[in-house]
XYZ file of C-alpha atoms in Angstrom:
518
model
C -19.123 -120.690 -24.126
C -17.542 -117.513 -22.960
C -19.487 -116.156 -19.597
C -20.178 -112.235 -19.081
C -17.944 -110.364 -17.225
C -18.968 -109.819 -13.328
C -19.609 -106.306 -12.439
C -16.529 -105.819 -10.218
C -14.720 -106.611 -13.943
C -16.984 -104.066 -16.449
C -15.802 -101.300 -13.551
C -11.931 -102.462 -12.886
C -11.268 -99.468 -15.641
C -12.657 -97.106 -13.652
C -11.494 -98.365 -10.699
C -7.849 -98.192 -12.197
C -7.937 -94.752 -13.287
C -9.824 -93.455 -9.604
C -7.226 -95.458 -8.078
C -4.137 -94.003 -10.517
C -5.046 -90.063 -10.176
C -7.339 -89.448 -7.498
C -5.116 -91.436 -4.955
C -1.627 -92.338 -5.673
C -0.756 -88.837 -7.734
C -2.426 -86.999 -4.617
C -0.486 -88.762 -2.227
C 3.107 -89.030 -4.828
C 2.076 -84.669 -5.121
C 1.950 -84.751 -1.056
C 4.780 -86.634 -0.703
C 8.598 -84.953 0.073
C 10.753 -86.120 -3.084
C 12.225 -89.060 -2.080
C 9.869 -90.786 -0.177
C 8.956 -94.067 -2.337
C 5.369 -93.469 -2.360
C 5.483 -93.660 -5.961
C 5.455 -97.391 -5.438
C 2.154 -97.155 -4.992
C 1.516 -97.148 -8.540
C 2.121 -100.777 -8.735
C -1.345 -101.519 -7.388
C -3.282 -100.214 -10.422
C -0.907 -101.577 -12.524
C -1.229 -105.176 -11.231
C -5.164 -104.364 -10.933
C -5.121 -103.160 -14.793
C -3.861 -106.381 -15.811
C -6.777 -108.138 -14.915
C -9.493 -105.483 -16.976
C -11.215 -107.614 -19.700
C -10.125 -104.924 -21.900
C -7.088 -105.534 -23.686
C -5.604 -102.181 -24.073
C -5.451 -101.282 -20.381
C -2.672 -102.660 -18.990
C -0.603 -100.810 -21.865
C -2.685 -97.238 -21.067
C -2.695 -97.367 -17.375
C 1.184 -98.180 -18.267
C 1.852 -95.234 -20.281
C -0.738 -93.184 -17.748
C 1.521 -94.222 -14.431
C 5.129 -93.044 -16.355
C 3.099 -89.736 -17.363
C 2.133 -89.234 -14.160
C 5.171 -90.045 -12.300
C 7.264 -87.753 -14.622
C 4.915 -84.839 -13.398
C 4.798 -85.933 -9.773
C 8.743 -85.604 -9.732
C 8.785 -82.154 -10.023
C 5.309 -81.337 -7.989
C 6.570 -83.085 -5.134
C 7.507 -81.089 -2.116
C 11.491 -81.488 -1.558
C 13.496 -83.883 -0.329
C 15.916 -85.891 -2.473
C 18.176 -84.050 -5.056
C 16.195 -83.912 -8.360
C 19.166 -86.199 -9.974
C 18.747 -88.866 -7.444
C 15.086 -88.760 -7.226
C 15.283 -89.279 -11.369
C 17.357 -92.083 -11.109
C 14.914 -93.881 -8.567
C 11.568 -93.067 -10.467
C 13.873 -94.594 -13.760
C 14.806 -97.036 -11.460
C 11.235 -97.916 -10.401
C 9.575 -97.155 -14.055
C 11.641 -99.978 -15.742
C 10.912 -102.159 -13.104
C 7.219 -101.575 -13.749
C 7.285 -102.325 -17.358
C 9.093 -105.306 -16.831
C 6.445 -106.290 -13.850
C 3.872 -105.751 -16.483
C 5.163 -106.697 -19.306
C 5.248 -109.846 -17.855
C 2.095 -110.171 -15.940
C 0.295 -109.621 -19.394
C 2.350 -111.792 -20.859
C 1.910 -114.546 -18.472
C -2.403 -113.434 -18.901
C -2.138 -113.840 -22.964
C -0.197 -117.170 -22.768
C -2.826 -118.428 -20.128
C -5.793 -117.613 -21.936
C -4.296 -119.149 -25.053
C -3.738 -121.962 -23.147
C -7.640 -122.037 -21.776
C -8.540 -121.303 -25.465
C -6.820 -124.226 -26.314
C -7.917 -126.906 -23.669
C -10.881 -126.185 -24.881
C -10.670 -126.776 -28.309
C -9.255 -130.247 -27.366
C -11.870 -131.030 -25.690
C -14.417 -130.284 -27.882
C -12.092 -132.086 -30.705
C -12.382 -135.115 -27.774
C -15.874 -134.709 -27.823
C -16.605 -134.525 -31.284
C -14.285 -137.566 -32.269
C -16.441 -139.788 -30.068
C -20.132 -138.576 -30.995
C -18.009 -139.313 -34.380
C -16.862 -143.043 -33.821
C -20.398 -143.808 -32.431
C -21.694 -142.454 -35.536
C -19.826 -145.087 -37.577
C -20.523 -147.741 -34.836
C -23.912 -147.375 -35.471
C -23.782 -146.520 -39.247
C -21.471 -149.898 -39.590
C -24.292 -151.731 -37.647
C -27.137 -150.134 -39.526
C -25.252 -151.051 -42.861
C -24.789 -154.608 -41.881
C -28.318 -154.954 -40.582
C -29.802 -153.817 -43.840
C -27.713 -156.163 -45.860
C -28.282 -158.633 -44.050
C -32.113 -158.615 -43.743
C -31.858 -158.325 -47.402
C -29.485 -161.561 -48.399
C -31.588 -163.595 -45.691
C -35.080 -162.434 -46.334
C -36.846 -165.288 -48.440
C -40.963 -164.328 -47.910
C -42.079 -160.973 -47.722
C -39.586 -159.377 -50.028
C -41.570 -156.244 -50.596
C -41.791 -155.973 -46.724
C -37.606 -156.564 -46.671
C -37.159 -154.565 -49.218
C -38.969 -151.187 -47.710
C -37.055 -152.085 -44.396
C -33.725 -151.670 -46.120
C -34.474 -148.861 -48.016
C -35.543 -147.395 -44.311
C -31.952 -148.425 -43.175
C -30.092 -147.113 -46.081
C -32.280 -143.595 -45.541
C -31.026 -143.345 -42.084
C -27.441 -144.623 -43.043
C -27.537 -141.476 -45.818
C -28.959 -139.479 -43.434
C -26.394 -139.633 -40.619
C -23.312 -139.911 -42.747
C -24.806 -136.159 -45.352
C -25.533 -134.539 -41.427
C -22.076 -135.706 -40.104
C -19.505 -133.096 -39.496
C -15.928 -135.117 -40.065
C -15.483 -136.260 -43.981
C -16.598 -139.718 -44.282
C -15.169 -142.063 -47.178
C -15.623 -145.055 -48.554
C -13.626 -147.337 -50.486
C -13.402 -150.900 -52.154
C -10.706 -153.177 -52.437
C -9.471 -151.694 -55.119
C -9.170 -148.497 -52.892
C -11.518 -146.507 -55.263
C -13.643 -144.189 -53.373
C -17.985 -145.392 -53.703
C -19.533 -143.258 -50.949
C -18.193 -139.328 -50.572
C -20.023 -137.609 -47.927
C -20.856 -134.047 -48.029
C -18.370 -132.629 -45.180
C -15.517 -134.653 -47.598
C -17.250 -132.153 -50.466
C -16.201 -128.935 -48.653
C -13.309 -130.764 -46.672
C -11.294 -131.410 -50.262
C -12.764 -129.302 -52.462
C -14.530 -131.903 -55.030
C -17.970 -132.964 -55.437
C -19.451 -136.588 -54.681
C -20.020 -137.021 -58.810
C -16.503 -135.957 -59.352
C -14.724 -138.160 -56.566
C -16.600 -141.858 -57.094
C -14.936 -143.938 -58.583
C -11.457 -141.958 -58.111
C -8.633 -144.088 -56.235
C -8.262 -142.750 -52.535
C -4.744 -141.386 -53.218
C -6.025 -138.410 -55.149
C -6.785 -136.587 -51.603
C -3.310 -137.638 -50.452
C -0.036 -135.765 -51.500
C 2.345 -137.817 -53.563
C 5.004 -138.434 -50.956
C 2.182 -140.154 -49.024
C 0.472 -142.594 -51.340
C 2.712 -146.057 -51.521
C 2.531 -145.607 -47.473
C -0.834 -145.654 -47.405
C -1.736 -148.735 -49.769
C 0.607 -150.675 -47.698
C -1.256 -149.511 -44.732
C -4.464 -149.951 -45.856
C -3.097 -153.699 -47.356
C -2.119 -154.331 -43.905
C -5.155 -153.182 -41.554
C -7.342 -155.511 -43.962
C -5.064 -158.520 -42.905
C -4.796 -157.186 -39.175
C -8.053 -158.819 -38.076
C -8.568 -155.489 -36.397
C -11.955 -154.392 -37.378
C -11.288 -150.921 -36.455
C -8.788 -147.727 -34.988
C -10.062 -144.894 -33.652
C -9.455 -141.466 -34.255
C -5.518 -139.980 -33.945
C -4.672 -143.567 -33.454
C -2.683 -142.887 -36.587
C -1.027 -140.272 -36.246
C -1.194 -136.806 -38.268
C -1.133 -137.682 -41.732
C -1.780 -134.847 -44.870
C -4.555 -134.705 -47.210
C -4.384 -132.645 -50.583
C -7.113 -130.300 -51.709
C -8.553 -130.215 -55.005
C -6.293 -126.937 -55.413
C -2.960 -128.373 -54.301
C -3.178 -127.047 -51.294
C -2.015 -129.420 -48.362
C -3.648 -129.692 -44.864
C -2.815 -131.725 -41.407
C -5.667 -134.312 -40.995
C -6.754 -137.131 -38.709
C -8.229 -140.440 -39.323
C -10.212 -143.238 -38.027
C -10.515 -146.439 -40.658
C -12.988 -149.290 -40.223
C -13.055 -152.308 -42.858
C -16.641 -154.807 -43.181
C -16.823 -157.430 -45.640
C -19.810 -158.091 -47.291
C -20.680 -160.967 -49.698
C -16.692 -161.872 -49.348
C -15.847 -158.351 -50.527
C -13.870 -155.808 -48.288
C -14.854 -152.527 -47.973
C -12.764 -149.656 -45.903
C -14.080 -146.762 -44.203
C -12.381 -143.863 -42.554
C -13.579 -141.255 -40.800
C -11.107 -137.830 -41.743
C -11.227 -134.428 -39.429
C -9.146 -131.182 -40.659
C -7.186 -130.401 -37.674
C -5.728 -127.214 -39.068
C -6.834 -124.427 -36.647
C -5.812 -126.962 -33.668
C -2.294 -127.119 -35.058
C -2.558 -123.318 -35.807
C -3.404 -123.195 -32.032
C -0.839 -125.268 -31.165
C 1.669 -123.095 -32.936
C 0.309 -120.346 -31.431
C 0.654 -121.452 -28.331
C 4.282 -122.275 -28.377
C 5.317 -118.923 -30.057
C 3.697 -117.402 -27.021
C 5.424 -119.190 -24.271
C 8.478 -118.978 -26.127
C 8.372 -115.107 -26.333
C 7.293 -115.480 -22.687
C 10.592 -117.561 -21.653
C 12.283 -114.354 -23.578
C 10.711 -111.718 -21.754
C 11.354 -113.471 -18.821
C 15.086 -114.501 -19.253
C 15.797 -110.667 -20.139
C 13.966 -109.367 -17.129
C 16.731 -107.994 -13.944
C 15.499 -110.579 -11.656
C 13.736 -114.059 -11.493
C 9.854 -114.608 -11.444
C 8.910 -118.116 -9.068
C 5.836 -120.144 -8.869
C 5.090 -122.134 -4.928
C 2.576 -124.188 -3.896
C 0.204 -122.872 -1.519
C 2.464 -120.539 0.351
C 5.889 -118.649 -0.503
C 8.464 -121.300 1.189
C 5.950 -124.259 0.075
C 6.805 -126.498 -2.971
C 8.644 -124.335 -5.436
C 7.098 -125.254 -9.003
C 8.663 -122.680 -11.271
C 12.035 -120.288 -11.073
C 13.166 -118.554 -14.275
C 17.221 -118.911 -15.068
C 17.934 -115.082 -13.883
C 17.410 -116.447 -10.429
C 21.176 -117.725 -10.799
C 22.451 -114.228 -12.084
C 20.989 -112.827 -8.658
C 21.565 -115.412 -6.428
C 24.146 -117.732 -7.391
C 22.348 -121.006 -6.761
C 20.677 -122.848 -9.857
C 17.115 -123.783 -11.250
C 17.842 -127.326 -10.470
C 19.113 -126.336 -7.040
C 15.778 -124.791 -6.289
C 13.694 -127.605 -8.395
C 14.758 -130.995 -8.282
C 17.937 -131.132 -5.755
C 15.788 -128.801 -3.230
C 18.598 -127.647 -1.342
C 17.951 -124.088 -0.779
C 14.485 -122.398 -0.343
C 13.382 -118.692 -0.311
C 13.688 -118.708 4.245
C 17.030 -119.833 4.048
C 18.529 -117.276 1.513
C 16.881 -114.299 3.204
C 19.282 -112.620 5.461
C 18.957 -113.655 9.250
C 17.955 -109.995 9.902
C 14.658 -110.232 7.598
C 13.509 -114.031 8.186
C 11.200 -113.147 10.408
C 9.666 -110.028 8.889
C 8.969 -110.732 5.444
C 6.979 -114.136 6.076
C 4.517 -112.125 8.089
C 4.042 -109.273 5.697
C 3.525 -111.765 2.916
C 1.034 -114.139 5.106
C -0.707 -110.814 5.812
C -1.260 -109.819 2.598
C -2.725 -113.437 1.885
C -5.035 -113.338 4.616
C -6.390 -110.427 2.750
C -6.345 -111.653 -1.086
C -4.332 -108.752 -1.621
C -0.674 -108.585 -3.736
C 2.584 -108.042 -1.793
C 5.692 -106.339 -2.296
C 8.689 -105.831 0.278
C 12.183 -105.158 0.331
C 14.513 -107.194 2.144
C 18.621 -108.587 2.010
C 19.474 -112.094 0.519
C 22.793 -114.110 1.010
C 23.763 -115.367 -2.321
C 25.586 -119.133 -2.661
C 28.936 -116.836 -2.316
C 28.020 -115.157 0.786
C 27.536 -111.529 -0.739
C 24.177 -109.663 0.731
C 22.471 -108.107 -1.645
C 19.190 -106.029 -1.101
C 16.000 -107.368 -3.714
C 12.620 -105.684 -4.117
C 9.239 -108.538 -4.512
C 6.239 -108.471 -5.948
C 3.951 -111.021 -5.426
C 0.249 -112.313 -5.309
C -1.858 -115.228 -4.428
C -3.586 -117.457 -7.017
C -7.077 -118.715 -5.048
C -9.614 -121.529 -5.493
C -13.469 -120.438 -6.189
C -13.629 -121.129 -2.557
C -10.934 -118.959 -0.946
C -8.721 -121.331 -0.744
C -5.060 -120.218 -1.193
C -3.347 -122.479 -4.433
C -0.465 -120.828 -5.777
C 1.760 -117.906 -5.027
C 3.283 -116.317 -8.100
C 6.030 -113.141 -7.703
C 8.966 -111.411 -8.949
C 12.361 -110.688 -7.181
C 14.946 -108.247 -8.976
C 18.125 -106.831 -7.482
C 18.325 -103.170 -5.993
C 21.360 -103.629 -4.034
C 23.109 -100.274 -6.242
C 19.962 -98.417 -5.632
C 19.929 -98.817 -2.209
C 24.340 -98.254 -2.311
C 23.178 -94.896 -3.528
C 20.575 -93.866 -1.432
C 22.973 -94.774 1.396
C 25.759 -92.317 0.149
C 23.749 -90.065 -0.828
C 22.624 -89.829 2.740
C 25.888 -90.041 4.045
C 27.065 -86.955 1.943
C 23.858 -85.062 2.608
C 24.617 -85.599 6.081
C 28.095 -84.381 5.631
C 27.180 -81.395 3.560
C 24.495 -80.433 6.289
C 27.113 -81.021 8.900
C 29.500 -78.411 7.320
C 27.220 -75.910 6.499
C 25.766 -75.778 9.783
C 29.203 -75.171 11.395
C 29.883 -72.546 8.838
C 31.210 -69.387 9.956
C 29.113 -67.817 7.168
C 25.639 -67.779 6.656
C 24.561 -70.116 3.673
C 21.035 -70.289 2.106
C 20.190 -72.752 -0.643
C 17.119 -72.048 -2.803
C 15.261 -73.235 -5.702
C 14.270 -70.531 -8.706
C 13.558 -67.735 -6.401
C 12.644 -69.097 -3.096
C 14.179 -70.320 0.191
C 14.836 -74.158 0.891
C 17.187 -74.059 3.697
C 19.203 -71.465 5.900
C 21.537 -72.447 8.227
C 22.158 -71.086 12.334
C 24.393 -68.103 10.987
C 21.941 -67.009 8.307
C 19.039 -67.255 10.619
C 20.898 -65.012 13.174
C 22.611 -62.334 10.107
C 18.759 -61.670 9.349
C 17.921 -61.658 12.840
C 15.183 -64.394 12.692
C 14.827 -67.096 15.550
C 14.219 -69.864 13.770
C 14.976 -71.130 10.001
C 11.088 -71.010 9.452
C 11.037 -67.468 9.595
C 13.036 -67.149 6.730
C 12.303 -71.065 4.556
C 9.971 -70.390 1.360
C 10.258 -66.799 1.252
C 11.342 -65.201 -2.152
C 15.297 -64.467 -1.930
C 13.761 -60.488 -3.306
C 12.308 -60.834 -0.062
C 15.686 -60.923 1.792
C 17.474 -57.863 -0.452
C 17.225 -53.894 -0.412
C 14.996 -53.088 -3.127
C 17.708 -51.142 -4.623
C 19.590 -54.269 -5.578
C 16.745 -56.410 -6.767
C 18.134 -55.622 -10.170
C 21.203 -56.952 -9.724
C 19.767 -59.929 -7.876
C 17.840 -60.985 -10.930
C 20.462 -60.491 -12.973
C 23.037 -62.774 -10.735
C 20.119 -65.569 -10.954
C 19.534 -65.260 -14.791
C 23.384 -65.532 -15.218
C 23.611 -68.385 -13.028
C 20.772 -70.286 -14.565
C 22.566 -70.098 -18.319
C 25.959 -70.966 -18.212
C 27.380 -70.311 -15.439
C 28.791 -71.990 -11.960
C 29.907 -69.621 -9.871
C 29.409 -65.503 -9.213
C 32.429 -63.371 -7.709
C 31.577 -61.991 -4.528
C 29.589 -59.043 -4.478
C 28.391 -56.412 -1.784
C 24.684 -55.934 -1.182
C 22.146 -54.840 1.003
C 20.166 -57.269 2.935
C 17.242 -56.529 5.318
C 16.436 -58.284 8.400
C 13.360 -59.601 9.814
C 12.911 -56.357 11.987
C 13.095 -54.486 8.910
C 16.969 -53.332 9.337
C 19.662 -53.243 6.320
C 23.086 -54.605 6.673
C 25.486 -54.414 4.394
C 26.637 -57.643 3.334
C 29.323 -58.942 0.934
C 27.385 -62.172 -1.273
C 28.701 -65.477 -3.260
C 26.210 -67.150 -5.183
């Protein structure tokens, strides 16, 4: 029984997409380039995954790369546009793989709920089945019994066991396994109507018939000697997948995975055999299923830059799951983390981050709400390396906190290259604002920076003055020409203008002559 959807669930989509463009490509648009608020995108991501739609983990997916593509270039500035790339390429492949995973990880558990289920309805069914032929068996032996004992009243015995043999009929034609039965001769005398559709052949057509015509060839010698040997057992019965899968053969050659229950009575010292046969092929078409999907899950996850961890109750509680690319990042082993327990999340975070990054997760618990941080690890070696993790919290129906799942990948170049590129951005700005020549950077036509000189050549007091002004703004109006011209040339092929003379004017309105590289 599948229950509706709550209403917080029919509206996640919307929520999503409010959440994706209203809020986080404001704030990324807002934003100076280079300030990660483009992380933020993670939230509807991880939210999307959750929709009881299928399709909108993918969409919100493709929605978030579309988005941050266009918020790159809207942003206010900050970062160089090369460096800013690399991060949001950087970021982008870590959110595929975050979600990739994550519905993944959803597909493989609902296949597994999908599953459980069908097992236990397959439980329940195979014993509503066996007390069916507990109480057909009993039925059956009443009825001949009342009949070989009844001396007086033989018309009144004889309308009691036909009332016993209608409700034997009657719950063996309504039962929903195949039910056979055979002599000791193993020919088939009773041929229920599930065995009709179950193997293809009709009652008329199968009485009579030795048992091995629903088994395949390879099967048959194995089964008489089974069969021989139950009857000598002195076991009167064996219940459903007692035996084992076995294979039955359709009327078309077609083969199909089975299981069986047998029973054997004797009556008026003759034997009779009855089993009980269920086609299992959708479970084993489940179970197949199943597999395939947590194999492809162990591949997405072994190819992923990082490791993804499962830990009872909190983060540094019982560690129940840690994919093999925890090694690649951090030198220690599954089985180190697993079963020899000798190193745990606390102690491979760096001294300097031990005590942050337990509160931010425990605060994010408190709040049923998923984590993500950045902090340094010591690998077995002793290297520190700087990871990015995502995480949530798995709860009971009562709050209660059960699991906490997450992902850990390695940034430790990104964060190597946001630290030189600071350090030469610092350097640059250093030299340019000892300059004994006024320097102004700009993007198309306007003014992104101006150092001390250029601020006092165009007599301004402060850079603002003369920042996000057109550079035609700046020039004689006689040269604007030749100032378009320099920027056109510049912007096809080439790196470098010779040094020209032009006119400026100032901020009071005064030319100076000037001599200009671009």
């Amino acid at each position: 029984m599948k229950l509706a959807p709550s209403p917080l669930m029919r509206a996640m989509p919307r929520i999503v997409m409010f959440l994706t463009v209203v809020v986080v490509f404001v704030l990324d648009c807002l934003t100076a380039r280079g300030v990660a608020v483009w992380l933020l995108y993670t939230v509807p991501l991880f939210m999307a995954v959750f929709s009881p739609r299928r399709r909108d983990p993918a969409l919100i997916a493709i929605l978030v790369t579309m988005l941050m593509t266009v918020g790159l270039f809207v942003s206010p500035p900050g970062l160089s546009p090369a460096i800013a790339l690399l991060n949001r390429a950087l970021g982008l492949s870590i959110l595929w793989g975050f979600i990739l995973v994550l519905t993944q990880w959803k597909r493989s558990r609902a296949g597994e709920e999908q599953v459980t289920q069908a097992l236990e309805a397959e439980r329940l069914e195979r014993t509503r089945t066996e007390t069916v032929m507990k109480d057909a068996q009993a039925a059956r032996y009443h009825a001949d019994r009342e009949a070989v004992l009844a001396t007086v009243g033989r018309e009144a015995a004889e309308a009691q066991l036909l009332i016993s043999r209608l409700r034997l009929e009657g719950i063996i034609e309504s039962a929903m396994d195949a039910i056979i039965t055979v002599d000791e001769e193993q020919k088939v005398i009773m041929f229920n109507r599930a065995a009709e559709q179950m193997f293809g052949c009709s009652t008329r057509e199968a009485i009579g018939q030795p048992i091995d015509r629903f088994l395949p060839t390879r099967f048959r010698e194995a089964h008489r000697h089974h069969v021989a040997t139950f009857g000598q057992s002195g076991v009167s019965s064996r219940k459903m997948g007692q035996l084992g899968t076995v294979m039955g053969l359709r009327s078309n050659g077609e083969e199909f995975p089975i299981e069986a229950a047998i029973s054997h009575l004797e009556v008026e010292r003759k034997r009779y055999y009855t089993v009980i046969l269920r086609d299992i092929t959708e479970r084993k078409q489940a179970e197949e299923a199943l597999h395939e999907s947590q194999r492809q899950l162990t591949t997405l996850i072994g190819n992923l830059p990082g490791y993804v961890y499962r830990c009872q109750k909190h983060r540094d509680g019982t560690l129940q799951y840690i994919s093999e690319g925890a090694f690649d990042l951090t030198g220690y082993t599954v089985d180190e983390y697993l079963t020899r327990r000798s190193i745990t999340f606390g102690e491979q975070t760096h001294p300097g981050d031990r005590q942050r990054v337990p509160h931010e997760v425990q605060a994010a618990m408190e709040q049923q709400r998923p984590f993500e941080t950045t902090y340094r690890i010591l690998t077995k070696s002793g290297e520190v390396k700087w990871v990015w993790e995502r995480g949530e919290g798995v709860y009971a129906p009562d709050g209660a906190l059960l699991y906490v799942e997450g992902f850990v990948t390695d940034i430790t170049e990104r964060k190597r290259a946001e630290r030189l590129l600071r350090q030469s951005e610092e350097r640059y700005r250093r030299l340019i604002d000892v300059s004994p020549y006024a320097v102004l950077v700009m993007r198309g036509d306007r003014i992104l920076f101006a150092n001390n000189e250029a601020i006092k050549l165009f007599g301004a007091v402060k850079a603002d003055e003369i920042v996000g002004k057109s550079i035609l703004d700046l020039f004689h109006p006689d040269d604007h020409t030749a100032v378009r011209r320099t920027i056109h040339e510049l912007l096809e092929d080439s790196a470098q203008e010779p040094m020209l003379e032009e006119k400026i004017v100032t901020v009071s309105g005064k030319s100076v002559d000037v001599e200009v590289s671009t």
